[in-house]
PDB file of C-alpha atoms in Angstrom:
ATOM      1  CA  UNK A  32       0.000   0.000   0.000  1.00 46.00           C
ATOM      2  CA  UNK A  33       1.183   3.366  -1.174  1.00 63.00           C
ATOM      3  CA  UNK A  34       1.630   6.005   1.874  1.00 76.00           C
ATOM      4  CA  UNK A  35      -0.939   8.709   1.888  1.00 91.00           C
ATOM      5  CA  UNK A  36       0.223  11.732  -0.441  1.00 96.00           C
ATOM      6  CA  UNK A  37      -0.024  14.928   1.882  1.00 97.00           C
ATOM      7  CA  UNK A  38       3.059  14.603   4.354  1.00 97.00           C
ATOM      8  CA  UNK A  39       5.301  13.645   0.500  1.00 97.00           C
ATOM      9  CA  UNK A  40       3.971  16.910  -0.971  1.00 98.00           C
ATOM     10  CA  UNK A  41       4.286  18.852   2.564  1.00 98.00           C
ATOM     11  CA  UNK A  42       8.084  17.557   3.014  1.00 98.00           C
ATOM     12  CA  UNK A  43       8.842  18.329  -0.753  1.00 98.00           C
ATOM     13  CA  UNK A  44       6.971  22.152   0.181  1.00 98.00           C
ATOM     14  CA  UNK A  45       9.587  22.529   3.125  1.00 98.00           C
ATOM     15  CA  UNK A  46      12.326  21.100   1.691  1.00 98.00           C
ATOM     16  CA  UNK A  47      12.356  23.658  -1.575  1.00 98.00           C
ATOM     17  CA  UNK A  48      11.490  26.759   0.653  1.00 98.00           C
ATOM     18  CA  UNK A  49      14.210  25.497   2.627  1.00 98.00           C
ATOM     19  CA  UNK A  50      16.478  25.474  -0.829  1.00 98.00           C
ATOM     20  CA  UNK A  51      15.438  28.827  -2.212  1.00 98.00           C
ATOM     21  CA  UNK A  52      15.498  30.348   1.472  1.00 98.00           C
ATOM     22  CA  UNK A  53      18.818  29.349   2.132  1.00 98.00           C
ATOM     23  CA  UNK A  54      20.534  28.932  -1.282  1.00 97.00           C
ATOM     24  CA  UNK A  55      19.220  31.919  -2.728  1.00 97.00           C
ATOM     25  CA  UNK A  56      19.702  33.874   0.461  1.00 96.00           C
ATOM     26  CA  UNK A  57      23.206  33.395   0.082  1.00 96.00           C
ATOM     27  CA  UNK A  58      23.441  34.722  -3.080  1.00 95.00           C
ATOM     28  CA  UNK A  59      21.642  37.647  -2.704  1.00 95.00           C
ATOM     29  CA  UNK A  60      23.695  38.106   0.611  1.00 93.00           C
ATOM     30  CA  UNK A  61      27.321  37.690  -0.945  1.00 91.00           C
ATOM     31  CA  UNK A  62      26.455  39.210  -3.430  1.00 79.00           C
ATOM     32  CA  UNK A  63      27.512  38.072  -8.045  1.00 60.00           C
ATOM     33  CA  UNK A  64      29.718  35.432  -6.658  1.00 54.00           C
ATOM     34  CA  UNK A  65      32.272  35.220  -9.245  1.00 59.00           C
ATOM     35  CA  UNK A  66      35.297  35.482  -7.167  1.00 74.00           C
ATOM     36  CA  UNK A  67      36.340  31.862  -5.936  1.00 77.00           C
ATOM     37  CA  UNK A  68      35.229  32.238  -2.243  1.00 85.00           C
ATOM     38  CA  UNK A  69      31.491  33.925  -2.856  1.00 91.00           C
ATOM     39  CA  UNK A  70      31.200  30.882  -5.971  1.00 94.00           C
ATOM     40  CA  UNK A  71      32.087  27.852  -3.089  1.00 94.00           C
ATOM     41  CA  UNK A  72      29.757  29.910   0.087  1.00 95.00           C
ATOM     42  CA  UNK A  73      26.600  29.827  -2.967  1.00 96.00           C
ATOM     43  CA  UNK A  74      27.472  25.784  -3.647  1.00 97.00           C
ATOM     44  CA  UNK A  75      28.342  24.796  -0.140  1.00 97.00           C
ATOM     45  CA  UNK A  76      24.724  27.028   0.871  1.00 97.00           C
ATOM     46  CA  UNK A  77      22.588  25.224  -1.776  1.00 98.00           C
ATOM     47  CA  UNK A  78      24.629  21.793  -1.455  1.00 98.00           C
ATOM     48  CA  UNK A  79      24.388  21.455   2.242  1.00 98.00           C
ATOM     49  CA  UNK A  80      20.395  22.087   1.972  1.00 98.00           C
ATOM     50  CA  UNK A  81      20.101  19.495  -0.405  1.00 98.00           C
ATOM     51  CA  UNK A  82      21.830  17.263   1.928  1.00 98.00           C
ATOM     52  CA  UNK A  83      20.253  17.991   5.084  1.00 98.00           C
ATOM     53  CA  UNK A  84      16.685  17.922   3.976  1.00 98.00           C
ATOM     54  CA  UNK A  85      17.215  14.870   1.584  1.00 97.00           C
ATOM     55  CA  UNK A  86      18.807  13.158   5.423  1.00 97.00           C
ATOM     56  CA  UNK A  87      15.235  14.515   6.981  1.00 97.00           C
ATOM     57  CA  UNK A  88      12.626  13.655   4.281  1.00 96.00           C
ATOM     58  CA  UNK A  89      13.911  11.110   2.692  1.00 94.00           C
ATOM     59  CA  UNK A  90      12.375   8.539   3.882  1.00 94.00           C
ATOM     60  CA  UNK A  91       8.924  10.652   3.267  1.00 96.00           C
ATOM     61  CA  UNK A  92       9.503  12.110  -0.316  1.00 96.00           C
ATOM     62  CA  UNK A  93      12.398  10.913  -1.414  1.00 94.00           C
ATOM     63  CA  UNK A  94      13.500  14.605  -0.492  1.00 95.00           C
ATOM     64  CA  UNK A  95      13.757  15.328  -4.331  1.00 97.00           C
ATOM     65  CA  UNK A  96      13.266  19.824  -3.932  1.00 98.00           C
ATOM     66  CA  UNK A  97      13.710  20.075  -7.609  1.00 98.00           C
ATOM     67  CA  UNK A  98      10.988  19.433 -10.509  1.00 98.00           C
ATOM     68  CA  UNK A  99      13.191  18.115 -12.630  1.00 98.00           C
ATOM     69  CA  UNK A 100      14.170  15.372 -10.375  1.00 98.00           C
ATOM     70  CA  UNK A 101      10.915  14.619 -10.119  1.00 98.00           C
ATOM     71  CA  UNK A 102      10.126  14.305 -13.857  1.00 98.00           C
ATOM     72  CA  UNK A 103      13.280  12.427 -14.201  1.00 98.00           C
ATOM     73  CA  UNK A 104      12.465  10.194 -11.560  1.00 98.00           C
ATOM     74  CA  UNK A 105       9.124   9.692 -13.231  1.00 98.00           C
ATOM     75  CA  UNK A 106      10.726   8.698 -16.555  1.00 98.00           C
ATOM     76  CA  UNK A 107      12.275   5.972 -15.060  1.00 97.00           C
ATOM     77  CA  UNK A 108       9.324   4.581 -13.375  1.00 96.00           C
ATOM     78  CA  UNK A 109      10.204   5.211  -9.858  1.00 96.00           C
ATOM     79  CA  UNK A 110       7.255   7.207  -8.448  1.00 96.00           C
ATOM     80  CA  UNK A 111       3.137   7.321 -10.013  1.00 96.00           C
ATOM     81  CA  UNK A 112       2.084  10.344 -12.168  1.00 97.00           C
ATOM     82  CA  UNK A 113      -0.166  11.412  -9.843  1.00 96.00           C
ATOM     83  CA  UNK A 114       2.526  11.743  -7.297  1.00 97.00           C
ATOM     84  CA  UNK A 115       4.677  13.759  -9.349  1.00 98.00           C
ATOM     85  CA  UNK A 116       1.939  15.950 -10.430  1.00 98.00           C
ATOM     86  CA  UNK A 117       1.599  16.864  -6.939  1.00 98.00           C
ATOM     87  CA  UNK A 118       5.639  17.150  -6.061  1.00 98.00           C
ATOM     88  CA  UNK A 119       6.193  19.896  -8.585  1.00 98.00           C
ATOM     89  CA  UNK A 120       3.268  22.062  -7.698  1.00 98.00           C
ATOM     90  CA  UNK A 121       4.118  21.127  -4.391  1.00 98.00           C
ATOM     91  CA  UNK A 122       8.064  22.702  -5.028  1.00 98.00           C
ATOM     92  CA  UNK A 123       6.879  25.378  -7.095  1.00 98.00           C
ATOM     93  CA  UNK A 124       4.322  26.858  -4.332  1.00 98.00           C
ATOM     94  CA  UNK A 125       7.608  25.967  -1.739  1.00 98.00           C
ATOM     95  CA  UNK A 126       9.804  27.702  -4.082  1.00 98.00           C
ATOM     96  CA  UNK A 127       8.040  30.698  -4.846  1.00 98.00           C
ATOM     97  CA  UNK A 128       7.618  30.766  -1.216  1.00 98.00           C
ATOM     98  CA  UNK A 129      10.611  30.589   0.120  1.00 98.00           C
ATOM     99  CA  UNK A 130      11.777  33.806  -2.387  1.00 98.00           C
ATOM    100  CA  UNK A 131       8.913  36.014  -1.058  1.00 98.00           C
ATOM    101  CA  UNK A 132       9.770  35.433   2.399  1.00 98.00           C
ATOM    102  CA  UNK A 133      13.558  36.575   1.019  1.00 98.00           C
ATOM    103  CA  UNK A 134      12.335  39.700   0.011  1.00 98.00           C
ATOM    104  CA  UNK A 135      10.289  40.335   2.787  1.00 98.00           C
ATOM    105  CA  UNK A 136      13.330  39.743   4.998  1.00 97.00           C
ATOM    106  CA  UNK A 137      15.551  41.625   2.872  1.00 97.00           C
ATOM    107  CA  UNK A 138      13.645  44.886   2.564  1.00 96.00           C
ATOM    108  CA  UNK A 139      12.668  44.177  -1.277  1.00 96.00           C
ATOM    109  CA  UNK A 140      14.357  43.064  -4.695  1.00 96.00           C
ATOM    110  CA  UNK A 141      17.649  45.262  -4.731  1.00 95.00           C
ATOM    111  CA  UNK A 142      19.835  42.343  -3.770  1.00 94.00           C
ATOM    112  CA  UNK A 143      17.890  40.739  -6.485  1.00 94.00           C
ATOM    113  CA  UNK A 144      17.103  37.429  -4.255  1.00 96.00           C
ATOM    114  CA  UNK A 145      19.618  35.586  -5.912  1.00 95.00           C
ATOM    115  CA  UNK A 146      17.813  35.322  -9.616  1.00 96.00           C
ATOM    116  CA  UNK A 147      19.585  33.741 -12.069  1.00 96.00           C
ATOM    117  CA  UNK A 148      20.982  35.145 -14.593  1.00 95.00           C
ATOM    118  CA  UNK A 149      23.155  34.539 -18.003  1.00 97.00           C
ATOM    119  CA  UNK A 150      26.778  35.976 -17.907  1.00 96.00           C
ATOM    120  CA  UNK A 151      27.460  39.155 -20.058  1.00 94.00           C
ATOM    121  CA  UNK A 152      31.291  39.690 -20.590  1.00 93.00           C
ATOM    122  CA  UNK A 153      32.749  37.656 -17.963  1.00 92.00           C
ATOM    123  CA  UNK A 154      36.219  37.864 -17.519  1.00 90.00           C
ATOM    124  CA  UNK A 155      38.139  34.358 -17.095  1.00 88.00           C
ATOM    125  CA  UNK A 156      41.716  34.487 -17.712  1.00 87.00           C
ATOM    126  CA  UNK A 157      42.690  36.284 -21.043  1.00 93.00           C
ATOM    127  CA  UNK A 158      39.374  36.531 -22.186  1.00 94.00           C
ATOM    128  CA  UNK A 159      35.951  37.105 -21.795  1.00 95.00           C
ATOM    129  CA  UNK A 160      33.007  35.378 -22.175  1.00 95.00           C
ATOM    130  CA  UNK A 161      29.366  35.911 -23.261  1.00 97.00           C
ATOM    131  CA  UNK A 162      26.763  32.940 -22.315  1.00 97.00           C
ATOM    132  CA  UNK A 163      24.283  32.704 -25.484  1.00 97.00           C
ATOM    133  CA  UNK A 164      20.718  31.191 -24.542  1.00 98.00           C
ATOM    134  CA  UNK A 165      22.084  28.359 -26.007  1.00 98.00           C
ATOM    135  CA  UNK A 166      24.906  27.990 -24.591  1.00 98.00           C
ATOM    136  CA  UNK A 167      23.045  28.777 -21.324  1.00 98.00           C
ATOM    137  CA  UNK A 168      20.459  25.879 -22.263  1.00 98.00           C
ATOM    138  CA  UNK A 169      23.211  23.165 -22.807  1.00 98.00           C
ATOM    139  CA  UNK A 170      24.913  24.190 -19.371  1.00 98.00           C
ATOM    140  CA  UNK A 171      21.540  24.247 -17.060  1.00 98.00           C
ATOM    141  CA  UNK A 172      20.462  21.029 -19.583  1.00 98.00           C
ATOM    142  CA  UNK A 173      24.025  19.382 -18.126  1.00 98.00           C
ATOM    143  CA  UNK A 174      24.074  19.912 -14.808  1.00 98.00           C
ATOM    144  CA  UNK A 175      20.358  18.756 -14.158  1.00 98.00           C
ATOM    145  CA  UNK A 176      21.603  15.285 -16.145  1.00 98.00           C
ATOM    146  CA  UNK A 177      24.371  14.946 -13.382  1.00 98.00           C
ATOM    147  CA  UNK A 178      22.127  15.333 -10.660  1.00 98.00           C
ATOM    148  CA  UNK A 179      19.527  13.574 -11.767  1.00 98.00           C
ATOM    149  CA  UNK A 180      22.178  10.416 -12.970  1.00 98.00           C
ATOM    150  CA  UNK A 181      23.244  10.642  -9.347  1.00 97.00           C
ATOM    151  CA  UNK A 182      19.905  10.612  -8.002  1.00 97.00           C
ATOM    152  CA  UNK A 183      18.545   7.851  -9.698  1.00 97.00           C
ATOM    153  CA  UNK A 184      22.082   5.865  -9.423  1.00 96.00           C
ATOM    154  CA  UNK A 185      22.187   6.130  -5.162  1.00 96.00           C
ATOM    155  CA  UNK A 186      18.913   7.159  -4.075  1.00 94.00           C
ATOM    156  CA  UNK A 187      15.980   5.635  -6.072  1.00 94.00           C
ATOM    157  CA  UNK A 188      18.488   1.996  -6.961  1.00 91.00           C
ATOM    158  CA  UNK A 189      19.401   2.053  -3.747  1.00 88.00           C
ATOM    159  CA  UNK A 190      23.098   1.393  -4.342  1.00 86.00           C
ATOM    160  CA  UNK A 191      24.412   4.437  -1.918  1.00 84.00           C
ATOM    161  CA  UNK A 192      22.584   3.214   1.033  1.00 85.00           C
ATOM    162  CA  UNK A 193      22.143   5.980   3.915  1.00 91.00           C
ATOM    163  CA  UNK A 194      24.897   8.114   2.175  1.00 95.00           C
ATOM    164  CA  UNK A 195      22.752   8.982  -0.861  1.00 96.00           C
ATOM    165  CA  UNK A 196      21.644  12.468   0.332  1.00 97.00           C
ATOM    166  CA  UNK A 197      25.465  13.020   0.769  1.00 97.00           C
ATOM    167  CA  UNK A 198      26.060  12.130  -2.764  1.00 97.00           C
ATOM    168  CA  UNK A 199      23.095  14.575  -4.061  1.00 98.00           C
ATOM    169  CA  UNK A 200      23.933  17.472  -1.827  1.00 98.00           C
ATOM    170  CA  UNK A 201      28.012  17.236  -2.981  1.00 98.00           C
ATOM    171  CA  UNK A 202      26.896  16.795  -6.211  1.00 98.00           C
ATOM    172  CA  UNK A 203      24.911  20.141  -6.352  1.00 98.00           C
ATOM    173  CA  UNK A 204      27.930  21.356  -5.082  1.00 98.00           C
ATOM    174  CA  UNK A 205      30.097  20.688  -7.312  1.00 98.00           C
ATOM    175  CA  UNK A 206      27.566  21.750 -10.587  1.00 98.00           C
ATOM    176  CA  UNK A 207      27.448  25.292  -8.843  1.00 97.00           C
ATOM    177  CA  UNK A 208      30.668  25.564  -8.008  1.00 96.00           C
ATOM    178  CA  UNK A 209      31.710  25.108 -12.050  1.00 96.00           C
ATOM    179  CA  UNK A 210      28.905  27.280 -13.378  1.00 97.00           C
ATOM    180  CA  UNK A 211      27.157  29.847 -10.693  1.00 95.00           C
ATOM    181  CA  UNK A 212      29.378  32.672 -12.313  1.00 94.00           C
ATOM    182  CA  UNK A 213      27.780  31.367 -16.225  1.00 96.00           C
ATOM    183  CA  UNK A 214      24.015  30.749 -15.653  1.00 97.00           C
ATOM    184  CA  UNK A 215      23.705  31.170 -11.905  1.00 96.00           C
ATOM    185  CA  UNK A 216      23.323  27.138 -11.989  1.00 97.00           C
ATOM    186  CA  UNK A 217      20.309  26.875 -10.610  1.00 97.00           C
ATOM    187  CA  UNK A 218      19.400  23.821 -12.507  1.00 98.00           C
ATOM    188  CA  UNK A 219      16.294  23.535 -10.488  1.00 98.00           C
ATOM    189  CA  UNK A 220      12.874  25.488 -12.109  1.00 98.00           C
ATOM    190  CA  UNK A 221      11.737  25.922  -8.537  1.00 98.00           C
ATOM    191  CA  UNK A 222      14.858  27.667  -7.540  1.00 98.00           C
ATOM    192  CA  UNK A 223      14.707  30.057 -10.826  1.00 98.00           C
ATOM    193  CA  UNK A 224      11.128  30.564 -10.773  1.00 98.00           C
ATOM    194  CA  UNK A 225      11.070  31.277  -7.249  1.00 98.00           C
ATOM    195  CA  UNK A 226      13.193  34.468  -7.197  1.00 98.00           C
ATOM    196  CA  UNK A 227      11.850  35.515 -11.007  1.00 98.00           C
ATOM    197  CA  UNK A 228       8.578  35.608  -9.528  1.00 98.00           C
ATOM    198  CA  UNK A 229       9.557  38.222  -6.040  1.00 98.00           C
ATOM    199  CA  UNK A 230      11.327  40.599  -8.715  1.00 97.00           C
ATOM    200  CA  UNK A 231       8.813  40.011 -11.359  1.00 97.00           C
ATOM    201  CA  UNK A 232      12.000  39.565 -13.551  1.00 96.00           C
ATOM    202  CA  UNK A 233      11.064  36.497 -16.253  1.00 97.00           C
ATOM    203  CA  UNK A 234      13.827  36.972 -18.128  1.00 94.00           C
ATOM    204  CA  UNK A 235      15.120  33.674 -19.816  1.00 97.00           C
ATOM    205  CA  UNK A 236      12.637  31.908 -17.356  1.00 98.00           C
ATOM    206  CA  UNK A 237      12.185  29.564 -20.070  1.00 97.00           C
ATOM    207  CA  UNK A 238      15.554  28.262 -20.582  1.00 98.00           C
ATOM    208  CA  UNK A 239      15.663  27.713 -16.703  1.00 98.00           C
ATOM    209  CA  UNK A 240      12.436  25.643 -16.868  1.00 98.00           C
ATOM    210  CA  UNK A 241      12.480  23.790 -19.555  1.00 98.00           C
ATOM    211  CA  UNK A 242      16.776  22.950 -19.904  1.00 98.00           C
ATOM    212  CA  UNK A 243      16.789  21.182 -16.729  1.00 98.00           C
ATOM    213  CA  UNK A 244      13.473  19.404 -17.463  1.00 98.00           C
ATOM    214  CA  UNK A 245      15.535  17.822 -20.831  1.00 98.00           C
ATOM    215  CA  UNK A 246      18.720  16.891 -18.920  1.00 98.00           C
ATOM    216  CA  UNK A 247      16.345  15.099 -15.768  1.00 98.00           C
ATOM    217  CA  UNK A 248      14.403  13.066 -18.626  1.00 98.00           C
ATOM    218  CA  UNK A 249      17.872  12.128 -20.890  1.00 98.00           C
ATOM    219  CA  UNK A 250      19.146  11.352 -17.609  1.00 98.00           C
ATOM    220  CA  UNK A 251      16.115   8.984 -16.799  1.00 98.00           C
ATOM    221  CA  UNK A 252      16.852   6.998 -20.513  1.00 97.00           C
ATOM    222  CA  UNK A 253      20.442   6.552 -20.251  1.00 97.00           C
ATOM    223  CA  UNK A 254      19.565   5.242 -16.340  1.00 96.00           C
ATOM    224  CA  UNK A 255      17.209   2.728 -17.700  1.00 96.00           C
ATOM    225  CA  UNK A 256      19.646   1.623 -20.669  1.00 95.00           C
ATOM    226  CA  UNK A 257      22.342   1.052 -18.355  1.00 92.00           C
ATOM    227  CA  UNK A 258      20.250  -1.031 -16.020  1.00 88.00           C
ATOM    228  CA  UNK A 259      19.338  -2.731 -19.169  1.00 88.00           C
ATOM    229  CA  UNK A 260      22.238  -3.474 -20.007  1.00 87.00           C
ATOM    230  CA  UNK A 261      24.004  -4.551 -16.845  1.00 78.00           C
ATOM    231  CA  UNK A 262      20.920  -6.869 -16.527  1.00 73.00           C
ATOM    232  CA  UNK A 263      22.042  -8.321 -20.279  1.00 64.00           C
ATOM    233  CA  UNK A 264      25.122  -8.868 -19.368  1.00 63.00           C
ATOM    234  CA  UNK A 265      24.634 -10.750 -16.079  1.00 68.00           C
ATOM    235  CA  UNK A 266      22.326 -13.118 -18.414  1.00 70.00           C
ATOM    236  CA  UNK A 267      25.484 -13.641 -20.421  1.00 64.00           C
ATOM    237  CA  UNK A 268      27.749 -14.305 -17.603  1.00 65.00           C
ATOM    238  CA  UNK A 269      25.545 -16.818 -15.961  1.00 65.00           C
ATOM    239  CA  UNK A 270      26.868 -20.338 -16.029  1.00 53.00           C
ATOM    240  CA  UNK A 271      24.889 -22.516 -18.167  1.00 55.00           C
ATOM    241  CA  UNK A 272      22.864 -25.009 -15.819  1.00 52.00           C
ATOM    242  CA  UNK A 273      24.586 -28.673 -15.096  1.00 48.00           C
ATOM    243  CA  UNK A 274      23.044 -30.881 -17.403  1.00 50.00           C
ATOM    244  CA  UNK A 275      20.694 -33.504 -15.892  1.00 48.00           C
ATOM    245  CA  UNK A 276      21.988 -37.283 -15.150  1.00 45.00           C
ATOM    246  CA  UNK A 277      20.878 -39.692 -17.409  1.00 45.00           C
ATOM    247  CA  UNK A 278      18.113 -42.152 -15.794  1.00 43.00           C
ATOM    248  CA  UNK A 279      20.138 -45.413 -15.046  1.00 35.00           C
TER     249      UNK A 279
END
C-alpha cells in the first residue's frame, strides 16, 4: 500500500522553501559570486540544503526539492504520475515561497534574491566570455543530467545506502561551483522561478524551466539503458545449468 500523499507533498513544500530560502539567500547576501570564495559559500549554501533535507525527508519524499528530479524520476518509473503531479506544484508553491519570504526579509528586490541570470562579458583568464541562450540551455540542460544520474544511481536503486543524500547534496555542489558565475546554476525550475517571480524579472525563465526538465528526462533513458544493459550482461555471464543425469 502506497503512503498517503499529503506529508510527501508537505516535506517536498519545506524542503524547496528550505532550498530557495537558504541557497538563494546566500546569493543575494554575498552578493555576483564570481570570485572563488562567494562561488564555493553559494554551492556549499545550496549543497548542504540538499543534503540535510534529503537526510530529513527522505524517507517521506524521497527529499527530491527540484521538478526536474521529479520528472526524471518519473521517466524511469520510480514514483506514479499522480505523485509527481503533486511534487512539482508542491516545489513550485515551496519555491516561490521561500523567495517572497527573502524579500520580505531583505527589505525588497535590490539584492535581487539571488535570480539567475546569463553571464554578459565575464572575464576568465585572457578573455571574456558571453553565455548565449544556447549555450546557457546546454549548461543548465548538463548539470540537471548529473544530478539527476546521481539521483537515480544512489537514491531511487538504492546502491548508496544511507549516504545517498550526501552524494546529491556534494553533487549540487560541485555543478554550482563550475557554473554559478555562467548561468547562476540553478538547474532547479523551482529555484529560478522562485526568485523571477519576487522581482517580477522572467527573463530567460524559459531556458531555466524547460533545460533542466531535458537533462532530468535524458538522464532517466540513459539510467534505464544502463540497467538494461548490466541486466544483459549478467544473463550472459551466468553459467549454463549442469546438465541432468541420465536415468540409469
Amino acid at each position: 500500500m502506497s503512503k498517503p500523499i499529503a506529508p510527501k507533498l508537505l516535506a517536498e513544500f519545506i524542503g524547496t522553501f528550505a532550498f530557495v530560502f537558504i541557497g538563494a539567500g546566500a546569493a543575494a547576501v554575498i552578493g555576483d559570486g564570481t570570485g572563488l570564495n562567494g562561488i564555493a559559500a553559494i554551492a556549499f549554501a545550496h549543497g548542504l540544503t540538499i543534503m540535510v533535507f534529503a537526510f530529513a525527508y527522505g524517507s517521506i519524499s524521497g527529499g527530491h526539492m527540484n521538478p526536474a528530479v521529479t520528472v526524471g524520476v518519473l521517466a524511469a518509473g520510480a514514483i506514479r504520475v499522480g505523485d509527481a503531479l503533486g511534487y512539482i506544484v508542491s516545489q513550485l508553491v515551496g519555491g516561490i515561497a521561500g523567495a517572497l519570504v527573502l524579500r520580505a526579509v531583505l527589505g525588497g528586490t535590490a539584492t535581487g534574491l539571488g535570480m539567475p541570470q546569463l553571464a554578459q562579458g565575464l572575464v576568465l583568464g585572457a578573455t571574456t566570455v558571453t553565455i548565449t541562450p544556447a549555450a546557457g540551455f546546454v549548461i543548465e540542460a548538463a548539470l540537471a543530467f548529473f544530478l539527476v544520474t546521481v539521483v537515480l544511481s544512489t537514491a531511487v536503486a538504492g546502491r548508496a545506502g544511507n549516504l545517498a543524500p550526501l552524494a546529491i547534496g556534494m553533487t549540487v555542489t560541485l555543478n554550482i561551483i563550475m557554473a554559478a558565475a555562467l548561468t547562476g546554476a540553478p538547474f532547479n525550475p523551482a529555484r529560478a522561478l522562485g526568485p523571477m517571480v519576487a522581482t517580477g524579472n522572467f527573463a530567460d525563465a524559459w531556458l531555466y524551466t524547460i533545460a533542466p526538465v531535458i537533462g532530468a528526462v535524458i538522464a532517466a533513458f540513459v539510467h534505464l539503458g544502463l540497467r538494461r544493459l548490466a541486466h544483459e550482461d549478467r544473463i550472459g555471464t551466468q553459467a549454463p545449468a549442469a546438465p541432468a543425469a541420465p536415468a540409469e
